[in-house]
Amino acid sequence: MKTQVQPIPLTPTVAGSETRLIKSAALVTFRFVRATLNAAKTVPGIVGQAASDVRDAWEESSRPNA
C-alpha cells in the first residue's frame, strides 16, 4: 500500500472575496467613527452659542419695553 504525504496548512486560508469584505466593513466602520468624532467636536461650540443666546434673551427680558 502506497501513502501520499500532503502538508496541512497551520493557518486557515481566507478567500480573496472574504478578505475584501472584511476590509470594506472595517473601512466603513472607521470612517463612521471618524465622522462621529468630528461631529462631536462641534457640539461645544453649538452649546456655547446656545448658552450665549439664552443669556442675551434673559438680559433683554429684564429691560422695560421701549
Coordinates of C-alpha atoms in Angstrom, one line a residue:
M1 CA 0.0 0.0 0.0
K2 CA 1.4 3.4 -1.0
T3 CA 0.8 6.5 1.1
Q4 CA 0.8 10.1 -0.1
V5 CA 2.1 12.8 2.2
Q6 CA 0.3 16.2 2.0
P7 CA 1.2 19.2 4.1
I8 CA -1.5 20.7 6.2
P9 CA -1.6 24.5 6.5
L10 CA -1.4 25.7 10.1
T11 CA -3.2 28.9 9.4
P12 CA -6.6 29.0 7.8
T13 CA -6.6 30.4 4.3
V14 CA -9.1 33.2 3.6
A15 CA -10.6 33.6 0.2
G16 CA -9.9 36.9 -1.6
S17 CA -13.6 37.9 -1.5
E18 CA -13.8 37.4 2.2
T19 CA -10.7 39.5 2.7
R20 CA -12.2 42.3 0.8
L21 CA -15.5 42.0 2.7
I22 CA -13.6 42.3 6.0
K23 CA -11.6 45.2 4.7
S24 CA -14.6 47.0 3.4
A25 CA -16.5 46.6 6.6
A26 CA -13.5 47.8 8.6
L27 CA -13.2 50.8 6.3
V28 CA -16.8 51.8 6.7
T29 CA -16.6 51.4 10.5
F30 CA -13.5 53.5 10.8
R31 CA -15.0 56.3 8.6
F32 CA -18.2 56.3 10.7
V33 CA -16.1 56.6 13.9
R34 CA -14.0 59.4 12.5
A35 CA -17.1 61.3 11.2
T36 CA -18.8 60.9 14.6
L37 CA -15.7 62.2 16.4
N38 CA -15.5 65.2 14.1
A39 CA -19.2 65.9 14.6
A40 CA -18.7 65.7 18.4
K41 CA -16.0 68.4 18.2
T42 CA -18.7 70.9 17.0
V43 CA -21.0 70.2 19.9
P44 CA -19.2 72.5 22.5
G45 CA -19.4 75.4 20.0
I46 CA -23.1 74.9 19.5
V47 CA -23.8 74.6 23.2
G48 CA -21.7 77.7 23.9
Q49 CA -23.7 79.7 21.3
A50 CA -27.0 78.4 22.7
A51 CA -25.9 79.5 26.3
S52 CA -24.9 82.9 25.0
D53 CA -28.3 83.3 23.2
V54 CA -30.2 82.3 26.4
R55 CA -28.1 84.7 28.5
D56 CA -28.8 87.6 26.0
A57 CA -32.5 86.8 25.9
W58 CA -32.6 86.7 29.7
E59 CA -30.9 90.2 29.9
E60 CA -33.3 91.6 27.2
S61 CA -36.3 90.3 29.1
S62 CA -35.3 92.2 32.2
R63 CA -35.4 95.6 30.3
P64 CA -38.6 97.5 30.1
N65 CA -40.3 97.6 26.8
A66 CA -39.3 100.8 24.9

